mmCIF file of C-alpha atoms in Angstrom:
data_model
loop_
_atom_site.group_PDB
_atom_site.id
_atom_site.type_symbol
_atom_site.label_atom_id
_atom_site.label_comp_id
_atom_site.label_asym_id
_atom_site.label_seq_id
_atom_site.Cartn_x
_atom_site.Cartn_y
_atom_site.Cartn_z
ATOM 1 C CA MET L 1 83.685 -107.510 152.770
ATOM 2 C CA GLY L 2 84.203 -103.749 152.350
ATOM 3 C CA ARG L 3 83.625 -103.074 156.053
ATOM 4 C CA SER L 4 86.240 -105.604 157.147
ATOM 5 C CA ILE L 5 88.801 -103.995 154.828
ATOM 6 C CA LEU L 6 88.075 -100.573 156.359
ATOM 7 C CA VAL L 7 88.459 -101.992 159.874
ATOM 8 C CA LEU L 8 91.728 -103.649 158.882
ATOM 9 C CA MET L 9 93.063 -100.429 157.331
ATOM 10 C CA PHE L 10 92.061 -98.382 160.384
ATOM 11 C CA THR L 11 93.706 -100.887 162.750
ATOM 12 C CA SER L 12 96.892 -100.852 160.671
ATOM 13 C CA LEU L 13 96.922 -97.056 160.738
ATOM 14 C CA LEU L 14 96.616 -97.041 164.534
ATOM 15 C CA LEU L 15 99.469 -99.541 164.894
ATOM 16 C CA VAL L 16 101.766 -97.512 162.655
ATOM 17 C CA ALA L 17 100.898 -94.244 164.403
ATOM 18 C CA GLY L 18 101.406 -95.778 167.845
ATOM 19 C CA SER L 19 104.762 -97.331 167.010
ATOM 20 C CA SER L 20 106.431 -94.081 165.978
ATOM 21 C CA ALA L 21 107.773 -92.643 169.239
ATOM 22 C CA PRO L 22 109.192 -89.126 169.333
ATOM 23 C CA ALA L 23 112.981 -88.813 169.174
ATOM 24 C CA SER L 24 113.111 -87.273 172.664
ATOM 25 C CA ALA L 25 111.732 -90.524 174.122
ATOM 26 C CA ALA L 26 114.750 -92.520 172.933
ATOM 27 C CA ILE L 27 116.854 -94.156 175.623
ATOM 28 C CA ARG L 28 120.383 -92.807 175.458
ATOM 29 C CA THR L 29 123.634 -94.622 176.156
ATOM 30 C CA VAL L 30 125.857 -93.119 178.856
ATOM 31 C CA THR L 31 129.585 -93.583 179.545
ATOM 32 C CA SER L 32 129.508 -93.409 183.357
ATOM 33 C CA LYS L 33 127.539 -95.669 185.700
ATOM 34 C CA PRO L 34 124.113 -94.144 186.518
ATOM 35 C CA THR L 35 123.370 -93.116 190.109
ATOM 36 C CA LEU L 36 120.209 -91.980 191.887
ATOM 37 C CA GLU L 37 121.400 -88.399 191.569
ATOM 38 C CA SER L 38 122.179 -88.625 187.849
ATOM 39 C CA LEU L 39 118.747 -89.968 186.787
ATOM 40 C CA GLU L 40 115.402 -88.201 186.806
ATOM 41 C CA PRO L 41 112.360 -90.129 188.110
ATOM 42 C CA GLY L 42 111.142 -92.446 185.338
ATOM 43 C CA GLN L 43 114.280 -91.938 183.218
ATOM 44 C CA ALA L 44 116.102 -94.920 181.694
ATOM 45 C CA VAL L 45 119.620 -95.094 180.245
ATOM 46 C CA LEU L 46 121.848 -97.779 178.769
ATOM 47 C CA TYR L 47 125.287 -98.444 180.265
ATOM 48 C CA ASP L 48 127.731 -101.216 179.370
ATOM 49 C CA ASP L 49 128.765 -102.520 182.794
ATOM 50 C CA LYS L 50 130.269 -105.712 181.272
ATOM 51 C CA LYS L 51 127.954 -107.896 183.410
ATOM 52 C CA CYS L 52 125.376 -108.762 180.740
ATOM 53 C CA PRO L 53 125.650 -111.676 178.288
ATOM 54 C CA SER L 54 127.202 -111.133 174.869
ATOM 55 C CA GLY L 55 125.077 -108.927 172.607
ATOM 56 C CA MET L 56 123.232 -107.319 175.529
ATOM 57 C CA ILE L 57 123.637 -104.081 177.496
ATOM 58 C CA ALA L 58 122.435 -103.004 180.935
ATOM 59 C CA LYS L 59 119.384 -100.749 181.125
ATOM 60 C CA TYR L 60 119.208 -98.676 184.303
ATOM 61 C CA ARG L 61 115.894 -97.057 185.246
ATOM 62 C CA LYS L 62 114.977 -94.865 188.184
ATOM 63 C CA ALA L 63 111.519 -95.605 189.563
ATOM 64 C CA PRO L 64 109.121 -92.638 189.335
ATOM 65 C CA LYS L 65 107.966 -92.727 192.968
ATOM 66 C CA ARG L 66 110.799 -94.575 194.704
ATOM 67 C CA SER L 67 114.420 -93.819 195.399
ATOM 68 C CA SER L 68 115.799 -96.927 193.709
ATOM 69 C CA ILE L 69 117.358 -97.941 190.411
ATOM 70 C CA SER L 70 116.466 -101.134 188.564
ATOM 71 C CA ARG L 71 118.904 -102.886 186.244
ATOM 72 C CA THR L 72 118.002 -105.285 183.433
ATOM 73 C CA CYS L 73 119.916 -106.683 180.470
ATOM 74 C CA VAL L 74 118.423 -105.784 177.081
ATOM 75 C CA HIS L 75 119.401 -106.510 173.471
ATOM 76 C CA GLN L 76 121.413 -103.763 171.793
#
């Protein structure tokens, strides 16, 4: 019984530690449409292009090893 409680506590600690991302990793919202030149490889930004369903915003991401931008709708 005592061992399972320790395992549960350790697992919970790992989940809490892993879920707290640094502030610099936050995705920022921009006011102008992202382009290949304005994004760094692997960078993602949010931009309201008015094409997503209500309550969602477009997430633009530049691929790390390709010269392309992907666009997906995400919840705000």
